Amino acid sequence: MRFLLIEDNRQLAEAVVDRLKLDGHVVDHAGDLETAWDFAATTDYDLILLDIMLPDGDGRSFLARHRERQSRTPVIVLTARSEVSDRVGILDLGADDYMIKPIDFSELEARCRAVLRRRGGAARNLIALGDASFDSLSGTLKVAGKDIQLRTRELRLFEVFSAAPGQIFSKSALVDRLFSYDEEVSENAIEVYVGRLRRHLQGSSVKITTVRGLGYKLELA
């Protein structure tokens, strides 16, 4: 998954980025609103983590404008404000969740998973896909009664496919979701990971098919 972190505290930002990268996520960091808008204008994100007090404005203005544009990308607000009225105002502006600083990283990870599940219409980490199942928390794919532990890139790629069965993803879009700007990778890397997932799915009704000239999609037979 690709996240946008908007946070001006560099020490906190680096800690959040490092923690989320350990889970295999791609995280772009913006230290101000201007940079955040540049990122948001050119990249599709799965989740935005938004600070309120920023050097060039209030994060709530970003949130309000983000929702005015009809963007469905979920937003978790990171705030030092603990008053109930502040939290209510943040939620009413369109935030999907909030966390009060100082942040516990385990809780942040859990809240990210919960928000992403809700976006995908799931209440639990376990997703049924035909005669297979996928646990995004443990990174386990169950096929024909066998548990298969997915590696980090395989896990994040399968999350993309399983969240939108039938949707076609181009190779370039998948590269964008799995790799950061400073990683030099070719679209051939996607072919490698798709090939691995296909081998894992053998014996199930779940297929990752190639749509010639367009990309890949997950199908349930």
PDB file of C-alpha atoms in Angstrom:
ATOM      1  CA  MET A   1       0.000   0.000   0.000  1.00  0.00           C
ATOM      2  CA  ARG A   2       1.152   3.571  -0.653  1.00  0.00           C
ATOM      3  CA  PHE A   3       0.714   6.149   2.114  1.00  0.00           C
ATOM      4  CA  LEU A   4       1.181   9.913   2.218  1.00  0.00           C
ATOM      5  CA  LEU A   5       2.466  11.243   5.558  1.00  0.00           C
ATOM      6  CA  ILE A   6       2.019  14.993   6.096  1.00  0.00           C
ATOM      7  CA  GLU A   7       4.034  15.872   9.190  1.00  0.00           C
ATOM      8  CA  ASP A   8       6.514  18.695   9.867  1.00  0.00           C
ATOM      9  CA  ASN A   9       8.244  17.058  12.856  1.00  0.00           C
ATOM     10  CA  ARG A  10      11.129  15.343  11.053  1.00  0.00           C
ATOM     11  CA  GLN A  11      12.028  13.040  13.916  1.00  0.00           C
ATOM     12  CA  LEU A  12       8.453  11.780  14.240  1.00  0.00           C
ATOM     13  CA  ALA A  13       8.074  11.552  10.455  1.00  0.00           C
ATOM     14  CA  GLU A  14      11.210   9.457  10.081  1.00  0.00           C
ATOM     15  CA  ALA A  15      10.047   7.121  12.844  1.00  0.00           C
ATOM     16  CA  VAL A  16       6.608   6.668  11.245  1.00  0.00           C
ATOM     17  CA  VAL A  17       8.098   6.118   7.778  1.00  0.00           C
ATOM     18  CA  ASP A  18      10.602   3.563   9.084  1.00  0.00           C
ATOM     19  CA  ARG A  19       7.904   1.668  11.008  1.00  0.00           C
ATOM     20  CA  LEU A  20       5.479   1.490   8.080  1.00  0.00           C
ATOM     21  CA  LYS A  21       8.244   0.513   5.664  1.00  0.00           C
ATOM     22  CA  LEU A  22       9.005  -2.484   7.884  1.00  0.00           C
ATOM     23  CA  ASP A  23       5.471  -3.656   7.047  1.00  0.00           C
ATOM     24  CA  GLY A  24       6.224  -3.298   3.341  1.00  0.00           C
ATOM     25  CA  HIS A  25       4.295  -0.082   2.768  1.00  0.00           C
ATOM     26  CA  VAL A  26       5.535   2.735   0.546  1.00  0.00           C
ATOM     27  CA  VAL A  27       5.440   6.086   2.370  1.00  0.00           C
ATOM     28  CA  ASP A  28       5.915   9.528   0.817  1.00  0.00           C
ATOM     29  CA  HIS A  29       6.647  12.264   3.350  1.00  0.00           C
ATOM     30  CA  ALA A  30       5.581  15.893   2.986  1.00  0.00           C
ATOM     31  CA  GLY A  31       6.698  18.391   5.599  1.00  0.00           C
ATOM     32  CA  ASP A  32       4.243  21.116   4.562  1.00  0.00           C
ATOM     33  CA  LEU A  33       0.940  21.597   2.757  1.00  0.00           C
ATOM     34  CA  GLU A  34       2.469  22.800  -0.512  1.00  0.00           C
ATOM     35  CA  THR A  35       4.526  19.627  -0.862  1.00  0.00           C
ATOM     36  CA  ALA A  36       1.536  17.532   0.197  1.00  0.00           C
ATOM     37  CA  TRP A  37      -0.598  18.962  -2.584  1.00  0.00           C
ATOM     38  CA  ASP A  38       2.170  18.314  -5.116  1.00  0.00           C
ATOM     39  CA  PHE A  39       2.265  14.656  -4.044  1.00  0.00           C
ATOM     40  CA  ALA A  40      -1.525  14.309  -3.980  1.00  0.00           C
ATOM     41  CA  ALA A  41      -1.862  15.815  -7.446  1.00  0.00           C
ATOM     42  CA  THR A  42       0.412  13.229  -9.056  1.00  0.00           C
ATOM     43  CA  THR A  43      -0.062  10.040  -7.027  1.00  0.00           C
ATOM     44  CA  ASP A  44      -2.985   7.873  -5.946  1.00  0.00           C
ATOM     45  CA  TYR A  45      -2.674   6.982  -2.266  1.00  0.00           C
ATOM     46  CA  ASP A  46      -4.306   4.227  -0.262  1.00  0.00           C
ATOM     47  CA  LEU A  47      -4.151   6.247   2.968  1.00  0.00           C
ATOM     48  CA  ILE A  48      -3.166   9.730   4.149  1.00  0.00           C
ATOM     49  CA  LEU A  49      -1.724  10.456   7.607  1.00  0.00           C
ATOM     50  CA  LEU A  50      -2.268  14.150   8.310  1.00  0.00           C
ATOM     51  CA  ASP A  51      -0.820  16.443  10.967  1.00  0.00           C
ATOM     52  CA  ILE A  52      -2.826  19.541  11.908  1.00  0.00           C
ATOM     53  CA  MET A  53      -0.233  22.181  12.769  1.00  0.00           C
ATOM     54  CA  LEU A  54       1.959  22.678   9.690  1.00  0.00           C
ATOM     55  CA  PRO A  55       4.415  25.486   8.855  1.00  0.00           C
ATOM     56  CA  ASP A  56       2.365  26.842   5.955  1.00  0.00           C
ATOM     57  CA  GLY A  57      -1.157  26.314   7.254  1.00  0.00           C
ATOM     58  CA  ASP A  58      -3.691  24.192   9.073  1.00  0.00           C
ATOM     59  CA  GLY A  59      -4.028  20.527   8.118  1.00  0.00           C
ATOM     60  CA  ARG A  60      -7.781  20.861   8.441  1.00  0.00           C
ATOM     61  CA  SER A  61      -7.798  23.033   5.321  1.00  0.00           C
ATOM     62  CA  PHE A  62      -6.110  20.173   3.456  1.00  0.00           C
ATOM     63  CA  LEU A  63      -8.728  17.747   4.775  1.00  0.00           C
ATOM     64  CA  ALA A  64     -11.642  20.001   3.807  1.00  0.00           C
ATOM     65  CA  ARG A  65     -10.282  20.581   0.292  1.00  0.00           C
ATOM     66  CA  HIS A  66      -9.481  16.869  -0.051  1.00  0.00           C
ATOM     67  CA  ARG A  67     -13.120  15.991   0.629  1.00  0.00           C
ATOM     68  CA  GLU A  68     -14.457  18.824  -1.540  1.00  0.00           C
ATOM     69  CA  ARG A  69     -12.661  17.133  -4.433  1.00  0.00           C
ATOM     70  CA  GLN A  70     -14.699  13.991  -3.721  1.00  0.00           C
ATOM     71  CA  SER A  71     -11.564  11.998  -2.950  1.00  0.00           C
ATOM     72  CA  ARG A  72     -12.302   8.712  -1.223  1.00  0.00           C
ATOM     73  CA  THR A  73      -8.757   8.216   0.028  1.00  0.00           C
ATOM     74  CA  PRO A  74      -9.076   7.652   3.790  1.00  0.00           C
ATOM     75  CA  VAL A  75      -7.421  10.118   6.158  1.00  0.00           C
ATOM     76  CA  ILE A  76      -6.143   9.545   9.690  1.00  0.00           C
ATOM     77  CA  VAL A  77      -5.426  12.810  11.484  1.00  0.00           C
ATOM     78  CA  LEU A  78      -2.463  13.024  13.882  1.00  0.00           C
ATOM     79  CA  THR A  79      -3.149  15.722  16.452  1.00  0.00           C
ATOM     80  CA  ALA A  80      -1.869  16.998  19.776  1.00  0.00           C
ATOM     81  CA  ARG A  81      -5.320  18.383  20.568  1.00  0.00           C
ATOM     82  CA  SER A  82      -7.256  16.242  23.021  1.00  0.00           C
ATOM     83  CA  GLU A  83     -10.420  18.306  23.483  1.00  0.00           C
ATOM     84  CA  VAL A  84     -13.591  16.502  22.465  1.00  0.00           C
ATOM     85  CA  SER A  85     -14.717  19.486  20.369  1.00  0.00           C
ATOM     86  CA  ASP A  86     -11.472  19.354  18.371  1.00  0.00           C
ATOM     87  CA  ARG A  87     -11.871  15.642  17.673  1.00  0.00           C
ATOM     88  CA  VAL A  88     -15.527  16.058  16.696  1.00  0.00           C
ATOM     89  CA  GLY A  89     -14.606  18.876  14.323  1.00  0.00           C
ATOM     90  CA  ILE A  90     -11.926  16.737  12.679  1.00  0.00           C
ATOM     91  CA  LEU A  91     -14.322  13.850  12.125  1.00  0.00           C
ATOM     92  CA  ASP A  92     -17.042  16.159  10.809  1.00  0.00           C
ATOM     93  CA  LEU A  93     -14.591  17.545   8.236  1.00  0.00           C
ATOM     94  CA  GLY A  94     -14.240  14.069   6.795  1.00  0.00           C
ATOM     95  CA  ALA A  95     -11.440  12.352   8.703  1.00  0.00           C
ATOM     96  CA  ASP A  96     -11.828   8.579   8.922  1.00  0.00           C
ATOM     97  CA  ASP A  97      -9.986   8.379  12.232  1.00  0.00           C
ATOM     98  CA  TYR A  98      -7.617  10.344  14.442  1.00  0.00           C
ATOM     99  CA  MET A  99      -4.764   9.698  16.852  1.00  0.00           C
ATOM    100  CA  ILE A 100      -3.613  11.933  19.685  1.00  0.00           C
ATOM    101  CA  LYS A 101       0.119  12.510  20.007  1.00  0.00           C
ATOM    102  CA  PRO A 102       2.393  11.061  21.301  1.00  0.00           C
ATOM    103  CA  ILE A 103       1.723   8.159  18.945  1.00  0.00           C
ATOM    104  CA  ASP A 104       1.985   4.492  19.820  1.00  0.00           C
ATOM    105  CA  PHE A 105       3.251   2.815  16.649  1.00  0.00           C
ATOM    106  CA  SER A 106       1.464  -0.486  17.246  1.00  0.00           C
ATOM    107  CA  GLU A 107      -1.818   1.401  17.597  1.00  0.00           C
ATOM    108  CA  LEU A 108      -1.050   3.426  14.454  1.00  0.00           C
ATOM    109  CA  GLU A 109      -0.518   0.224  12.478  1.00  0.00           C
ATOM    110  CA  ALA A 110      -3.760  -1.228  13.831  1.00  0.00           C
ATOM    111  CA  ARG A 111      -5.726   1.914  12.970  1.00  0.00           C
ATOM    112  CA  CYS A 112      -4.276   1.937   9.456  1.00  0.00           C
ATOM    113  CA  ARG A 113      -5.383  -1.679   8.986  1.00  0.00           C
ATOM    114  CA  ALA A 114      -8.860  -0.912  10.354  1.00  0.00           C
ATOM    115  CA  VAL A 115      -9.368   2.114   8.090  1.00  0.00           C
ATOM    116  CA  LEU A 116      -8.178   0.198   5.039  1.00  0.00           C
ATOM    117  CA  ARG A 117     -10.510  -2.707   5.887  1.00  0.00           C
ATOM    118  CA  ARG A 118     -13.480  -0.365   6.150  1.00  0.00           C
ATOM    119  CA  ARG A 119     -12.601   1.193   2.810  1.00  0.00           C
ATOM    120  CA  GLY A 120     -12.632  -2.280   1.282  1.00  0.00           C
ATOM    121  CA  GLY A 121     -15.929  -3.160   2.970  1.00  0.00           C
ATOM    122  CA  ALA A 122     -14.382  -5.744   5.296  1.00  0.00           C
ATOM    123  CA  ALA A 123     -14.873  -5.893   9.059  1.00  0.00           C
ATOM    124  CA  ARG A 124     -12.017  -8.324   9.717  1.00  0.00           C
ATOM    125  CA  ASN A 125      -8.511  -8.990   8.481  1.00  0.00           C
ATOM    126  CA  LEU A 126      -9.645 -12.348   7.062  1.00  0.00           C
ATOM    127  CA  ILE A 127     -11.029 -12.087   3.520  1.00  0.00           C
ATOM    128  CA  ALA A 128     -12.787 -14.971   1.751  1.00  0.00           C
ATOM    129  CA  LEU A 129     -11.939 -15.219  -1.955  1.00  0.00           C
ATOM    130  CA  GLY A 130     -13.761 -18.088  -3.643  1.00  0.00           C
ATOM    131  CA  ASP A 131     -12.379 -21.272  -2.132  1.00  0.00           C
ATOM    132  CA  ALA A 132      -9.307 -19.464  -0.807  1.00  0.00           C
ATOM    133  CA  SER A 133      -8.873 -17.008   2.048  1.00  0.00           C
ATOM    134  CA  PHE A 134      -6.427 -14.242   2.848  1.00  0.00           C
ATOM    135  CA  ASP A 135      -5.393 -12.902   6.254  1.00  0.00           C
ATOM    136  CA  SER A 136      -3.827  -9.491   5.698  1.00  0.00           C
ATOM    137  CA  LEU A 137      -2.634  -9.240   9.319  1.00  0.00           C
ATOM    138  CA  SER A 138      -0.580 -12.426   9.330  1.00  0.00           C
ATOM    139  CA  GLY A 139       0.156 -12.284   5.595  1.00  0.00           C
ATOM    140  CA  THR A 140      -1.217 -15.791   5.157  1.00  0.00           C
ATOM    141  CA  LEU A 141      -2.963 -17.150   2.088  1.00  0.00           C
ATOM    142  CA  LYS A 142      -4.931 -20.358   2.550  1.00  0.00           C
ATOM    143  CA  VAL A 143      -5.293 -22.501  -0.572  1.00  0.00           C
ATOM    144  CA  ALA A 144      -6.641 -26.084  -0.593  1.00  0.00           C
ATOM    145  CA  GLY A 145      -6.308 -26.248   3.182  1.00  0.00           C
ATOM    146  CA  LYS A 146      -2.671 -25.190   3.096  1.00  0.00           C
ATOM    147  CA  ASP A 147      -1.364 -22.004   4.721  1.00  0.00           C
ATOM    148  CA  ILE A 148       1.079 -20.075   2.539  1.00  0.00           C
ATOM    149  CA  GLN A 149       3.122 -17.324   4.164  1.00  0.00           C
ATOM    150  CA  LEU A 150       3.480 -14.472   1.705  1.00  0.00           C
ATOM    151  CA  ARG A 151       6.644 -12.420   1.544  1.00  0.00           C
ATOM    152  CA  THR A 152       6.334  -8.677   2.073  1.00  0.00           C
ATOM    153  CA  ARG A 153       6.060  -7.580  -1.580  1.00  0.00           C
ATOM    154  CA  GLU A 154       3.775 -10.511  -2.408  1.00  0.00           C
ATOM    155  CA  LEU A 155       1.576  -9.567   0.532  1.00  0.00           C
ATOM    156  CA  ARG A 156       1.250  -5.917  -0.485  1.00  0.00           C
ATOM    157  CA  LEU A 157       0.598  -6.827  -4.110  1.00  0.00           C
ATOM    158  CA  PHE A 158      -2.083  -9.328  -3.148  1.00  0.00           C
ATOM    159  CA  GLU A 159      -3.689  -6.705  -0.909  1.00  0.00           C
ATOM    160  CA  VAL A 160      -4.068  -4.477  -3.963  1.00  0.00           C
ATOM    161  CA  PHE A 161      -5.697  -7.236  -6.026  1.00  0.00           C
ATOM    162  CA  SER A 162      -7.919  -8.613  -3.247  1.00  0.00           C
ATOM    163  CA  ALA A 163      -9.278  -5.159  -2.383  1.00  0.00           C
ATOM    164  CA  ALA A 164     -10.670  -4.770  -5.912  1.00  0.00           C
ATOM    165  CA  PRO A 165     -11.484  -8.102  -7.609  1.00  0.00           C
ATOM    166  CA  GLY A 166     -12.110  -7.614 -11.323  1.00  0.00           C
ATOM    167  CA  GLN A 167     -10.345  -4.254 -11.491  1.00  0.00           C
ATOM    168  CA  ILE A 168      -7.523  -4.015 -14.018  1.00  0.00           C
ATOM    169  CA  PHE A 169      -4.204  -2.683 -12.735  1.00  0.00           C
ATOM    170  CA  SER A 170      -1.501  -1.652 -15.169  1.00  0.00           C
ATOM    171  CA  LYS A 171       2.104  -2.576 -14.446  1.00  0.00           C
ATOM    172  CA  SER A 172       2.993   1.076 -13.949  1.00  0.00           C
ATOM    173  CA  ALA A 173       0.158   1.510 -11.439  1.00  0.00           C
ATOM    174  CA  LEU A 174       1.362  -1.513  -9.490  1.00  0.00           C
ATOM    175  CA  VAL A 175       4.936  -0.242  -9.486  1.00  0.00           C
ATOM    176  CA  ASP A 176       3.575   3.020  -8.079  1.00  0.00           C
ATOM    177  CA  ARG A 177       1.748   1.159  -5.294  1.00  0.00           C
ATOM    178  CA  LEU A 178       4.662  -1.083  -4.296  1.00  0.00           C
ATOM    179  CA  PHE A 179       7.801   1.008  -4.709  1.00  0.00           C
ATOM    180  CA  SER A 180       8.905   4.455  -3.583  1.00  0.00           C
ATOM    181  CA  TYR A 181      10.282   7.173  -5.855  1.00  0.00           C
ATOM    182  CA  ASP A 182      13.872   6.486  -4.817  1.00  0.00           C
ATOM    183  CA  GLU A 183      13.718   2.789  -5.707  1.00  0.00           C
ATOM    184  CA  GLU A 184      14.888   2.037  -9.227  1.00  0.00           C
ATOM    185  CA  VAL A 185      12.721  -0.823 -10.461  1.00  0.00           C
ATOM    186  CA  SER A 186      11.343  -1.871 -13.814  1.00  0.00           C
ATOM    187  CA  GLU A 187       7.893  -3.158 -14.620  1.00  0.00           C
ATOM    188  CA  ASN A 188       9.484  -6.597 -14.969  1.00  0.00           C
ATOM    189  CA  ALA A 189       9.539  -6.741 -11.173  1.00  0.00           C
ATOM    190  CA  ILE A 190       5.726  -6.807 -11.218  1.00  0.00           C
ATOM    191  CA  GLU A 191       5.806  -9.789 -13.570  1.00  0.00           C
ATOM    192  CA  VAL A 192       8.005 -11.629 -11.067  1.00  0.00           C
ATOM    193  CA  TYR A 193       5.672 -10.987  -8.132  1.00  0.00           C
ATOM    194  CA  VAL A 194       2.555 -11.791 -10.154  1.00  0.00           C
ATOM    195  CA  GLY A 195       4.200 -15.057 -11.188  1.00  0.00           C
ATOM    196  CA  ARG A 196       4.844 -15.936  -7.550  1.00  0.00           C
ATOM    197  CA  LEU A 197       1.240 -15.198  -6.574  1.00  0.00           C
ATOM    198  CA  ARG A 198      -0.046 -17.305  -9.446  1.00  0.00           C
ATOM    199  CA  ARG A 199       2.008 -20.264  -8.219  1.00  0.00           C
ATOM    200  CA  HIS A 200       0.650 -19.797  -4.690  1.00  0.00           C
ATOM    201  CA  LEU A 201      -2.931 -19.725  -6.020  1.00  0.00           C
ATOM    202  CA  GLN A 202      -2.646 -22.937  -8.047  1.00  0.00           C
ATOM    203  CA  GLY A 203      -5.392 -25.349  -7.065  1.00  0.00           C
ATOM    204  CA  SER A 204      -7.861 -22.617  -6.122  1.00  0.00           C
ATOM    205  CA  SER A 205     -10.644 -20.822  -7.981  1.00  0.00           C
ATOM    206  CA  VAL A 206      -8.765 -17.518  -7.626  1.00  0.00           C
ATOM    207  CA  LYS A 207      -6.802 -16.419 -10.674  1.00  0.00           C
ATOM    208  CA  ILE A 208      -4.684 -13.412 -11.585  1.00  0.00           C
ATOM    209  CA  THR A 209      -5.240 -13.009 -15.296  1.00  0.00           C
ATOM    210  CA  THR A 210      -3.432 -10.904 -17.869  1.00  0.00           C
ATOM    211  CA  VAL A 211      -5.495  -8.411 -19.837  1.00  0.00           C
ATOM    212  CA  ARG A 212      -3.425  -7.923 -22.952  1.00  0.00           C
ATOM    213  CA  GLY A 213      -2.109  -4.402 -23.333  1.00  0.00           C
ATOM    214  CA  LEU A 214      -3.730  -3.251 -20.071  1.00  0.00           C
ATOM    215  CA  GLY A 215      -2.396  -5.175 -17.092  1.00  0.00           C
ATOM    216  CA  TYR A 216      -3.655  -7.698 -14.566  1.00  0.00           C
ATOM    217  CA  LYS A 217      -6.808  -8.412 -12.607  1.00  0.00           C
ATOM    218  CA  LEU A 218      -7.908 -10.863  -9.940  1.00  0.00           C
ATOM    219  CA  GLU A 219     -10.809 -13.126 -10.920  1.00  0.00           C
ATOM    220  CA  LEU A 220     -12.945 -15.526  -8.889  1.00  0.00           C
ATOM    221  CA  ALA A 221     -13.967 -18.503 -10.995  1.00  0.00           C
TER     222      ALA A 221
END
